[in-house]
């Protein structure tokens, strides 16, 4: 019994070291609960953690070492150092998208996916921290993919003569919200609640939606027209049409307010405050899962873009 208690305390300490400060998961009850389910492993070169097509059952928390993820027809991803593997497959409820092979001796923890998903429901602080961290990671990747940031979800392009989208009723606004991948997959109630607190904004061609240096604290969905989102150093410019969130992850992941947005033509956007969004997430965890799944899926696309020129990308 004493040995088991010592092992659990050791797992808590090691996992706390892995998480680092301000992770949102450093509350004692969370650490104790996670430690009860963590499986600690020391792995060796050549060992397969999981294979493409396997059922997604675990998350893997690397504290050191190097692991290569490979999929037919895609460039390799190489994780070096402290990383979490398997979150995208788990969030999207799909089989493993890649085969993970250990390249150097590594120390890692394994946690069953259902324990992680249960924790998301019970600790909003951990969930919101993970979501914001994911958004910031995506925004950092967008800044590394010139000239257009590699945004995956840019909506439908403007079509001359297309009738304006109706936003008169609560149902109209909720349907537009459902078109956005960051929100799709959530239930009817949270989208209806967001539609209720949303506002409609009309912009003339060239008018600013938000400016660099001032964090808007809001999320903007394009209803009509086109919104251009950009940043300097590096120079990135992307355009977003109907059904998209202008800037995607930028709405949550730009703490230094480096991005700006303007209308390229007469446009309308539907927006809600990020505070209202997080309030709904706290009540409806599926809204947070939808956002995290969408961000993770797009991040896969971004990593492939970065890796394509040389056939692999090493992530430190």
Short mmCIF file of C-alpha atoms in Angstrom, two decimals:
data_model
loop_
_atom_site.label_atom_id
_atom_site.label_comp_id
_atom_site.label_asym_id
_atom_site.label_seq_id
_atom_site.Cartn_x
_atom_site.Cartn_y
_atom_site.Cartn_z
CA UNK A 1 0.00 0.00 0.00
CA UNK A 2 2.84 2.39 0.88
CA UNK A 3 4.54 1.61 -2.44
CA UNK A 4 1.32 2.33 -4.36
CA UNK A 5 0.90 5.64 -2.53
CA UNK A 6 4.50 6.60 -3.31
CA UNK A 7 4.05 5.67 -6.97
CA UNK A 8 0.90 7.82 -7.21
CA UNK A 9 2.67 10.82 -5.63
CA UNK A 10 5.57 10.31 -8.03
CA UNK A 11 3.16 10.29 -10.99
CA UNK A 12 1.57 13.52 -9.70
CA UNK A 13 4.95 15.23 -9.44
CA UNK A 14 6.11 14.05 -12.85
CA UNK A 15 2.82 15.01 -14.48
CA UNK A 16 2.91 18.45 -12.83
CA UNK A 17 6.41 18.93 -14.27
CA UNK A 18 5.08 17.93 -17.69
CA UNK A 19 2.16 20.36 -17.52
CA UNK A 20 4.19 23.34 -16.40
CA UNK A 21 2.76 26.48 -14.79
CA UNK A 22 -0.63 28.00 -15.64
CA UNK A 23 -1.90 24.88 -17.40
CA UNK A 24 -5.30 25.03 -15.76
CA UNK A 25 -4.75 21.45 -14.59
CA UNK A 26 -2.61 22.12 -11.53
CA UNK A 27 -5.41 21.98 -8.97
CA UNK A 28 -4.76 19.22 -6.45
CA UNK A 29 -8.02 17.35 -7.07
CA UNK A 30 -7.29 17.26 -10.81
CA UNK A 31 -3.76 15.97 -10.27
CA UNK A 32 -4.98 13.30 -7.87
CA UNK A 33 -7.70 12.19 -10.24
CA UNK A 34 -5.42 12.09 -13.27
CA UNK A 35 -2.65 10.33 -11.35
CA UNK A 36 -5.04 7.52 -10.44
CA UNK A 37 -5.47 6.73 -14.15
CA UNK A 38 -2.05 7.55 -15.58
CA UNK A 39 0.08 4.75 -16.96
CA UNK A 40 3.78 5.54 -16.91
CA UNK A 41 5.98 4.07 -19.65
CA UNK A 42 9.62 4.15 -20.66
CA UNK A 43 9.79 3.36 -24.38
CA UNK A 44 12.67 2.40 -26.65
CA UNK A 45 13.56 3.13 -30.30
CA UNK A 46 11.44 1.17 -32.76
CA UNK A 47 8.52 0.71 -30.39
CA UNK A 48 5.10 1.40 -31.94
CA UNK A 49 2.78 3.44 -29.73
CA UNK A 50 -0.18 3.06 -32.09
CA UNK A 51 -0.84 2.32 -35.75
CA UNK A 52 -2.85 4.16 -38.37
CA UNK A 53 -6.41 2.82 -38.30
CA UNK A 54 -6.26 1.66 -34.67
CA UNK A 55 -9.11 2.60 -32.36
CA UNK A 56 -8.26 5.82 -30.51
CA UNK A 57 -8.21 4.82 -26.86
CA UNK A 58 -5.42 6.81 -25.18
CA UNK A 59 -3.70 10.17 -25.04
CA UNK A 60 0.09 10.13 -24.81
CA UNK A 61 1.96 12.77 -22.82
CA UNK A 62 5.64 12.89 -23.81
CA UNK A 63 8.06 14.40 -21.31
CA UNK A 64 11.16 13.80 -23.45
CA UNK A 65 12.41 11.80 -26.42
CA UNK A 66 11.44 11.78 -30.08
CA UNK A 67 8.46 10.15 -31.82
CA UNK A 68 7.72 10.05 -35.56
CA UNK A 69 4.11 10.07 -36.82
CA UNK A 70 3.64 8.77 -40.35
CA UNK A 71 0.65 8.47 -42.70
CA UNK A 72 0.57 7.30 -46.30
CA UNK A 73 0.49 10.26 -48.69
CA UNK A 74 1.40 12.82 -46.03
CA UNK A 75 4.69 14.27 -44.79
CA UNK A 76 6.05 12.97 -41.49
CA UNK A 77 5.59 14.77 -38.19
CA UNK A 78 8.35 14.41 -35.63
CA UNK A 79 7.59 15.29 -32.02
CA UNK A 80 10.70 16.17 -30.04
CA UNK A 81 10.48 16.91 -26.31
CA UNK A 82 7.29 17.67 -24.41
CA UNK A 83 4.11 17.03 -26.40
CA UNK A 84 0.64 15.50 -26.20
CA UNK A 85 -0.29 13.01 -28.92
CA UNK A 86 -3.69 11.69 -29.89
CA UNK A 87 -5.96 14.60 -28.98
CA UNK A 88 -7.24 15.23 -32.51
CA UNK A 89 -8.27 11.61 -33.05
CA UNK A 90 -9.99 11.59 -29.66
CA UNK A 91 -11.84 14.87 -30.14
CA UNK A 92 -13.05 13.92 -33.61
CA UNK A 93 -13.98 10.39 -32.55
CA UNK A 94 -12.01 8.83 -35.39
CA UNK A 95 -9.43 6.00 -35.70
CA UNK A 96 -5.75 6.83 -35.50
CA UNK A 97 -4.73 8.98 -38.45
CA UNK A 98 -1.03 8.09 -38.22
CA UNK A 99 1.40 5.47 -36.97
CA UNK A 100 3.58 6.64 -34.06
CA UNK A 101 7.07 5.15 -33.85
CA UNK A 102 9.55 5.90 -31.06
CA UNK A 103 12.94 7.11 -32.39
CA UNK A 104 14.83 7.76 -29.15
CA UNK A 105 14.36 6.50 -25.59
CA UNK A 106 11.44 8.42 -24.10
CA UNK A 107 9.48 8.80 -20.90
CA UNK A 108 5.74 9.19 -21.36
CA UNK A 109 2.37 8.89 -19.67
CA UNK A 110 -0.71 7.27 -21.15
CA UNK A 111 -4.27 8.26 -20.20
CA UNK A 112 -7.46 6.66 -21.47
CA UNK A 113 -9.49 9.06 -23.57
CA UNK A 114 -12.69 8.72 -21.57
CA UNK A 115 -10.90 9.92 -18.42
CA UNK A 116 -9.68 13.00 -20.27
CA UNK A 117 -13.14 13.73 -21.71
CA UNK A 118 -14.71 13.30 -18.27
CA UNK A 119 -12.20 15.77 -16.88
CA UNK A 120 -13.24 18.30 -19.55
CA UNK A 121 -16.78 18.10 -18.22
CA UNK A 122 -15.76 18.47 -14.58
CA UNK A 123 -13.10 21.19 -14.84
CA UNK A 124 -13.96 24.15 -17.02
CA UNK A 125 -10.72 25.86 -16.03
CA UNK A 126 -8.72 22.99 -17.53
CA UNK A 127 -10.93 22.91 -20.62
CA UNK A 128 -10.83 26.66 -21.27
CA UNK A 129 -7.07 26.72 -20.69
CA UNK A 130 -6.58 23.91 -23.20
CA UNK A 131 -8.82 25.66 -25.73
CA UNK A 132 -7.03 29.01 -25.51
CA UNK A 133 -3.65 27.26 -25.66
CA UNK A 134 -4.77 25.37 -28.76
CA UNK A 135 -5.98 28.58 -30.42
CA UNK A 136 -2.68 30.34 -29.71
CA UNK A 137 -0.78 27.39 -31.14
CA UNK A 138 -2.87 27.52 -34.32
CA UNK A 139 -2.35 31.27 -34.70
CA UNK A 140 1.41 30.77 -34.36
CA UNK A 141 1.28 28.21 -37.18
CA UNK A 142 -0.76 30.58 -39.37
CA UNK A 143 2.04 33.09 -38.99
CA UNK A 144 4.50 30.56 -40.43
CA UNK A 145 2.54 29.88 -43.65
CA UNK A 146 2.82 32.91 -45.97
CA UNK A 147 1.26 34.46 -47.92
CA UNK A 148 -2.27 33.47 -46.83
CA UNK A 149 -1.73 31.78 -43.46
CA UNK A 150 -2.98 28.41 -44.69
CA UNK A 151 -6.44 28.97 -43.23
CA UNK A 152 -8.61 25.94 -43.94
CA UNK A 153 -12.09 27.30 -43.18
CA UNK A 154 -12.56 30.49 -45.20
CA UNK A 155 -16.24 30.14 -46.08
CA UNK A 156 -17.83 30.52 -49.49
CA UNK A 157 -16.51 33.24 -51.81
CA UNK A 158 -18.64 36.26 -52.61
CA UNK A 159 -20.92 35.79 -55.62
CA UNK A 160 -22.28 38.79 -57.51
CA UNK A 161 -26.06 38.84 -57.40
CA UNK A 162 -26.38 36.41 -54.49
CA UNK A 163 -29.24 37.38 -52.18
CA UNK A 164 -28.23 38.66 -48.74
CA UNK A 165 -28.51 36.11 -45.95
CA UNK A 166 -31.50 36.65 -43.68
CA UNK A 167 -30.56 37.33 -40.07
CA UNK A 168 -33.96 38.56 -38.91
CA UNK A 169 -34.90 35.66 -36.66
CA UNK A 170 -33.15 33.76 -33.90
CA UNK A 171 -33.29 30.65 -36.09
CA UNK A 172 -31.61 32.51 -38.98
CA UNK A 173 -28.73 33.55 -36.74
CA UNK A 174 -28.39 30.11 -35.16
CA UNK A 175 -28.19 28.51 -38.62
CA UNK A 176 -25.34 30.85 -39.56
CA UNK A 177 -23.52 29.97 -36.34
CA UNK A 178 -23.87 26.29 -37.18
CA UNK A 179 -22.02 26.84 -40.48
CA UNK A 180 -18.82 27.79 -38.64
CA UNK A 181 -16.59 24.74 -37.98
CA UNK A 182 -15.51 26.16 -34.61
CA UNK A 183 -19.14 25.92 -33.49
CA UNK A 184 -20.45 23.00 -35.54
CA UNK A 185 -21.06 19.88 -33.50
CA UNK A 186 -22.46 21.74 -30.52
CA UNK A 187 -26.08 21.23 -29.52
CA UNK A 188 -29.03 23.39 -30.47
CA UNK A 189 -29.31 25.09 -27.07
CA UNK A 190 -25.84 26.70 -26.87
CA UNK A 191 -26.04 27.93 -30.47
CA UNK A 192 -29.49 29.39 -29.82
CA UNK A 193 -28.17 31.10 -26.69
CA UNK A 194 -25.25 32.58 -28.65
CA UNK A 195 -27.61 33.70 -31.40
CA UNK A 196 -29.71 35.49 -28.78
CA UNK A 197 -26.76 37.60 -27.53
CA UNK A 198 -25.21 38.17 -30.96
CA UNK A 199 -25.20 41.49 -32.79
CA UNK A 200 -25.28 42.35 -36.49
CA UNK A 201 -22.73 44.80 -37.87
CA UNK A 202 -22.70 46.31 -41.36
CA UNK A 203 -19.42 47.49 -42.87
CA UNK A 204 -18.65 49.56 -45.93
CA UNK A 205 -15.84 48.59 -48.30
CA UNK A 206 -12.52 49.35 -46.59
CA UNK A 207 -14.04 49.78 -43.13
CA UNK A 208 -12.11 48.20 -40.25
CA UNK A 209 -13.68 45.36 -38.29
CA UNK A 210 -10.85 45.30 -35.74
CA UNK A 211 -7.36 46.76 -35.65
CA UNK A 212 -3.93 45.54 -34.56
CA UNK A 213 -3.03 46.67 -31.07
CA UNK A 214 -6.58 46.43 -29.74
CA UNK A 215 -7.92 42.98 -28.89
CA UNK A 216 -11.61 42.97 -29.95
CA UNK A 217 -12.68 40.32 -27.44
CA UNK A 218 -15.32 39.17 -29.90
CA UNK A 219 -15.81 36.49 -32.53
CA UNK A 220 -17.07 37.57 -35.96
CA UNK A 221 -18.96 35.37 -38.44
CA UNK A 222 -19.23 36.56 -42.01
CA UNK A 223 -22.84 36.66 -43.22
CA UNK A 224 -22.33 38.56 -46.49
CA UNK A 225 -19.44 40.12 -48.38
CA UNK A 226 -15.80 39.47 -47.59
CA UNK A 227 -13.49 40.20 -44.66
CA UNK A 228 -9.73 40.46 -45.12
CA UNK A 229 -7.65 39.49 -42.08
CA UNK A 230 -3.95 40.34 -42.01
CA UNK A 231 -0.82 40.83 -39.94
CA UNK A 232 2.70 42.21 -40.48
CA UNK A 233 6.14 40.70 -39.87
CA UNK A 234 5.56 38.15 -41.24
CA UNK A 235 3.09 39.49 -43.78
CA UNK A 236 -0.02 37.30 -43.92
CA UNK A 237 -3.29 38.16 -45.67
CA UNK A 238 -6.36 35.91 -45.87
CA UNK A 239 -9.93 36.50 -47.00
CA UNK A 240 -13.05 35.07 -45.40
CA UNK A 241 -16.51 34.67 -46.91
CA UNK A 242 -19.99 33.64 -45.85
CA UNK A 243 -20.18 31.04 -43.10
CA UNK A 244 -16.65 31.51 -41.79
CA UNK A 245 -15.22 33.06 -38.64
CA UNK A 246 -13.04 35.98 -39.70
CA UNK A 247 -9.51 34.96 -38.76
CA UNK A 248 -10.52 31.56 -37.37
CA UNK A 249 -8.40 30.86 -34.29
CA UNK A 250 -7.31 34.52 -34.19
CA UNK A 251 -10.54 35.30 -32.32
CA UNK A 252 -9.20 33.42 -29.27
CA UNK A 253 -5.49 33.05 -29.89
CA UNK A 254 -4.08 36.53 -30.53
CA UNK A 255 -3.26 37.89 -27.04
CA UNK A 256 -0.82 40.47 -28.45
CA UNK A 257 -3.43 41.77 -30.92
CA UNK A 258 -1.12 41.46 -33.94
CA UNK A 259 -3.92 40.87 -36.45
CA UNK A 260 -6.37 43.29 -38.03
CA UNK A 261 -9.47 42.89 -40.22
CA UNK A 262 -11.36 45.02 -42.72
CA UNK A 263 -14.16 44.62 -45.22
CA UNK A 264 -13.07 44.41 -48.86
CA UNK A 265 -16.64 45.20 -49.96
CA UNK A 266 -19.99 45.98 -48.40
CA UNK A 267 -20.31 43.25 -45.76
CA UNK A 268 -22.28 42.07 -42.76
CA UNK A 269 -21.00 40.12 -39.78
CA UNK A 270 -22.68 38.46 -36.84
CA UNK A 271 -20.65 38.67 -33.64
CA UNK A 272 -20.75 37.70 -29.98
CA UNK A 273 -18.38 38.40 -27.11
CA UNK A 274 -15.82 35.77 -26.18
CA UNK A 275 -17.05 36.09 -22.61
CA UNK A 276 -20.53 34.98 -23.71
CA UNK A 277 -18.96 32.12 -25.69
CA UNK A 278 -17.04 30.87 -22.65
CA UNK A 279 -20.12 31.19 -20.45
CA UNK A 280 -21.96 28.88 -22.85
CA UNK A 281 -19.00 26.48 -22.94
CA UNK A 282 -19.07 26.23 -19.16
CA UNK A 283 -22.71 25.14 -19.35
CA UNK A 284 -22.35 23.00 -22.49
CA UNK A 285 -19.01 21.19 -22.77
CA UNK A 286 -19.87 19.97 -26.29
CA UNK A 287 -19.42 23.57 -27.44
CA UNK A 288 -15.83 23.51 -26.15
CA UNK A 289 -15.20 20.10 -27.69
CA UNK A 290 -16.46 21.33 -31.07
CA UNK A 291 -14.05 24.27 -30.98
CA UNK A 292 -11.10 22.15 -29.84
CA UNK A 293 -11.80 19.51 -32.48
CA UNK A 294 -12.00 22.10 -35.25
CA UNK A 295 -8.75 23.76 -34.14
CA UNK A 296 -6.97 20.42 -33.93
CA UNK A 297 -8.16 19.39 -37.40
CA UNK A 298 -6.98 22.64 -38.95
CA UNK A 299 -3.66 22.39 -37.13
CA UNK A 300 -3.06 19.03 -38.83
CA UNK A 301 -3.54 20.81 -42.16
CA UNK A 302 -1.09 23.55 -41.13
CA UNK A 303 1.58 21.09 -40.00
CA UNK A 304 1.28 19.26 -43.34
CA UNK A 305 1.78 22.57 -45.17
CA UNK A 306 4.90 23.30 -43.14
CA UNK A 307 6.26 19.80 -43.69
CA UNK A 308 5.50 19.47 -47.41
CA UNK A 309 8.62 21.20 -48.83
CA UNK A 310 11.05 18.81 -47.10
CA UNK A 311 8.87 15.77 -46.43
CA UNK A 312 8.79 16.17 -42.65
CA UNK A 313 8.53 18.73 -39.89
CA UNK A 314 10.22 18.53 -36.50
CA UNK A 315 8.12 20.04 -33.72
CA UNK A 316 10.05 21.14 -30.63
#
